[in-house]
mmCIF file of C-alpha atoms in Angstrom:
data_model
loop_
_atom_site.group_PDB
_atom_site.id
_atom_site.type_symbol
_atom_site.label_atom_id
_atom_site.label_comp_id
_atom_site.label_asym_id
_atom_site.label_seq_id
_atom_site.Cartn_x
_atom_site.Cartn_y
_atom_site.Cartn_z
ATOM 1 C CA UNK A 683 0.000 0.000 0.000
ATOM 2 C CA UNK A 684 2.807 2.412 0.868
ATOM 3 C CA UNK A 685 4.595 1.592 -2.411
ATOM 4 C CA UNK A 686 1.439 2.446 -4.387
ATOM 5 C CA UNK A 687 1.102 5.748 -2.537
ATOM 6 C CA UNK A 688 4.714 6.637 -3.298
ATOM 7 C CA UNK A 689 4.155 5.698 -6.954
ATOM 8 C CA UNK A 690 1.220 8.094 -7.177
ATOM 9 C CA UNK A 691 3.359 10.933 -5.825
ATOM 10 C CA UNK A 692 6.049 10.656 -8.507
ATOM 11 C CA UNK A 693 6.380 13.169 -11.333
ATOM 12 C CA UNK A 694 4.287 12.469 -14.415
ATOM 13 C CA UNK A 695 6.273 11.673 -17.552
ATOM 14 C CA UNK A 696 5.340 12.216 -21.204
ATOM 15 C CA UNK A 697 5.317 8.456 -21.867
ATOM 16 C CA UNK A 698 2.661 7.997 -19.169
ATOM 17 C CA UNK A 699 0.529 10.760 -20.667
ATOM 18 C CA UNK A 700 0.803 9.251 -24.131
ATOM 19 C CA UNK A 701 -0.198 5.800 -22.867
ATOM 20 C CA UNK A 702 -3.092 7.206 -20.842
ATOM 21 C CA UNK A 703 -4.240 9.230 -23.853
ATOM 22 C CA UNK A 704 -4.178 6.156 -26.112
ATOM 23 C CA UNK A 705 -6.360 4.323 -23.572
ATOM 24 C CA UNK A 706 -9.019 7.048 -23.411
ATOM 25 C CA UNK A 707 -12.455 6.116 -24.707
ATOM 26 C CA UNK A 708 -13.342 7.636 -28.054
ATOM 27 C CA UNK A 709 -16.726 8.741 -29.397
ATOM 28 C CA UNK A 710 -18.113 9.376 -25.943
ATOM 29 C CA UNK A 711 -19.892 12.328 -24.412
ATOM 30 C CA UNK A 712 -18.027 15.638 -24.865
ATOM 31 C CA UNK A 713 -16.476 17.514 -21.993
ATOM 32 C CA UNK A 714 -18.435 20.420 -20.462
ATOM 33 C CA UNK A 715 -16.791 22.779 -22.977
ATOM 34 C CA UNK A 716 -18.260 20.692 -25.799
ATOM 35 C CA UNK A 717 -14.980 19.207 -27.041
ATOM 36 C CA UNK A 718 -14.582 15.517 -27.811
ATOM 37 C CA UNK A 719 -11.517 13.385 -27.113
ATOM 38 C CA UNK A 720 -11.085 13.225 -30.903
ATOM 39 C CA UNK A 721 -10.385 16.972 -30.958
ATOM 40 C CA UNK A 722 -7.563 16.485 -28.498
ATOM 41 C CA UNK A 723 -6.285 13.505 -30.473
ATOM 42 C CA UNK A 724 -5.978 15.628 -33.628
ATOM 43 C CA UNK A 725 -3.543 17.985 -31.908
ATOM 44 C CA UNK A 726 -2.169 15.683 -29.223
ATOM 45 C CA UNK A 727 1.559 16.565 -29.308
ATOM 46 C CA UNK A 728 1.319 20.251 -28.288
ATOM 47 C CA UNK A 729 -1.636 19.605 -25.978
ATOM 48 C CA UNK A 730 0.118 16.777 -24.140
ATOM 49 C CA UNK A 731 3.174 18.952 -23.630
ATOM 50 C CA UNK A 732 0.981 21.719 -22.185
ATOM 51 C CA UNK A 733 -0.852 19.190 -19.999
ATOM 52 C CA UNK A 734 2.420 17.804 -18.699
ATOM 53 C CA UNK A 735 3.488 21.288 -17.625
ATOM 54 C CA UNK A 736 0.090 21.935 -16.025
ATOM 55 C CA UNK A 737 0.173 18.646 -14.108
ATOM 56 C CA UNK A 738 3.688 19.383 -12.855
ATOM 57 C CA UNK A 739 2.623 22.859 -11.685
ATOM 58 C CA UNK A 740 -0.395 21.302 -9.990
ATOM 59 C CA UNK A 741 1.859 18.873 -8.142
ATOM 60 C CA UNK A 742 4.138 21.719 -7.033
ATOM 61 C CA UNK A 743 1.257 23.981 -5.944
ATOM 62 C CA UNK A 744 -0.816 21.065 -4.584
ATOM 63 C CA UNK A 745 -3.973 22.641 -6.043
ATOM 64 C CA UNK A 746 -5.809 21.996 -9.298
ATOM 65 C CA UNK A 747 -6.852 25.117 -11.205
ATOM 66 C CA UNK A 748 -10.501 25.874 -10.453
ATOM 67 C CA UNK A 749 -11.746 25.263 -14.007
ATOM 68 C CA UNK A 750 -10.278 21.745 -13.875
ATOM 69 C CA UNK A 751 -12.216 20.921 -10.707
ATOM 70 C CA UNK A 752 -15.592 21.441 -12.348
ATOM 71 C CA UNK A 753 -17.897 18.764 -13.702
ATOM 72 C CA UNK A 754 -21.293 18.980 -15.333
ATOM 73 C CA UNK A 755 -23.715 16.536 -13.719
ATOM 74 C CA UNK A 756 -26.734 15.455 -15.744
ATOM 75 C CA UNK A 757 -29.737 13.442 -14.570
ATOM 76 C CA UNK A 758 -30.647 10.676 -17.012
ATOM 77 C CA UNK A 759 -34.145 9.347 -16.467
ATOM 78 C CA UNK A 760 -34.781 5.673 -17.114
ATOM 79 C CA UNK A 761 -37.369 5.128 -19.863
ATOM 80 C CA UNK A 762 -40.819 4.026 -18.784
ATOM 81 C CA UNK A 763 -40.232 4.768 -15.109
ATOM 82 C CA UNK A 764 -41.330 7.638 -12.966
ATOM 83 C CA UNK A 765 -39.122 10.674 -12.414
ATOM 84 C CA UNK A 766 -37.723 9.198 -9.195
ATOM 85 C CA UNK A 767 -35.811 6.595 -11.178
ATOM 86 C CA UNK A 768 -32.715 8.169 -12.665
ATOM 87 C CA UNK A 769 -28.952 7.939 -12.764
ATOM 88 C CA UNK A 770 -26.383 10.695 -12.714
ATOM 89 C CA UNK A 771 -23.812 11.220 -15.459
ATOM 90 C CA UNK A 772 -20.752 13.321 -14.662
ATOM 91 C CA UNK A 773 -19.058 15.119 -17.561
ATOM 92 C CA UNK A 774 -15.480 16.011 -16.642
ATOM 93 C CA UNK A 775 -12.817 17.857 -18.590
ATOM 94 C CA UNK A 776 -10.642 15.707 -20.848
ATOM 95 C CA UNK A 777 -7.503 16.789 -19.002
ATOM 96 C CA UNK A 778 -8.845 15.484 -15.693
ATOM 97 C CA UNK A 779 -9.828 12.217 -17.378
ATOM 98 C CA UNK A 780 -6.259 12.039 -18.664
ATOM 99 C CA UNK A 781 -4.825 12.583 -15.169
ATOM 100 C CA UNK A 782 -7.193 9.952 -13.777
ATOM 101 C CA UNK A 783 -6.011 7.490 -16.440
ATOM 102 C CA UNK A 784 -2.367 8.124 -15.495
ATOM 103 C CA UNK A 785 -3.139 7.281 -11.865
ATOM 104 C CA UNK A 786 -5.143 4.206 -12.897
ATOM 105 C CA UNK A 787 -2.210 2.958 -14.981
ATOM 106 C CA UNK A 788 0.125 3.444 -12.030
ATOM 107 C CA UNK A 789 -2.166 1.424 -9.791
ATOM 108 C CA UNK A 790 -2.155 -1.339 -12.397
#
């Protein structure tokens, strides 16, 4: 458990970002800003470099920028049931999904 915690605290490397990006689901719901993962894939090299810098700054400052902490939560009602029967769908920014994927890969 301690080894996993230490692994999560290490610096993020470009290779990890690239692997996490390749593993991201395509053709899914857009982020709250309306952009799809495919948009980020089309210009991945400069965006990944910018994300790497942002993630390193976040680690140094120990705080995510406010706009990266936001999620849009939507209620999806189940067909044929009353309005009390629903599930919630959280739409997060692609960059946070990318960071989550990096941590998931580290945990194995």
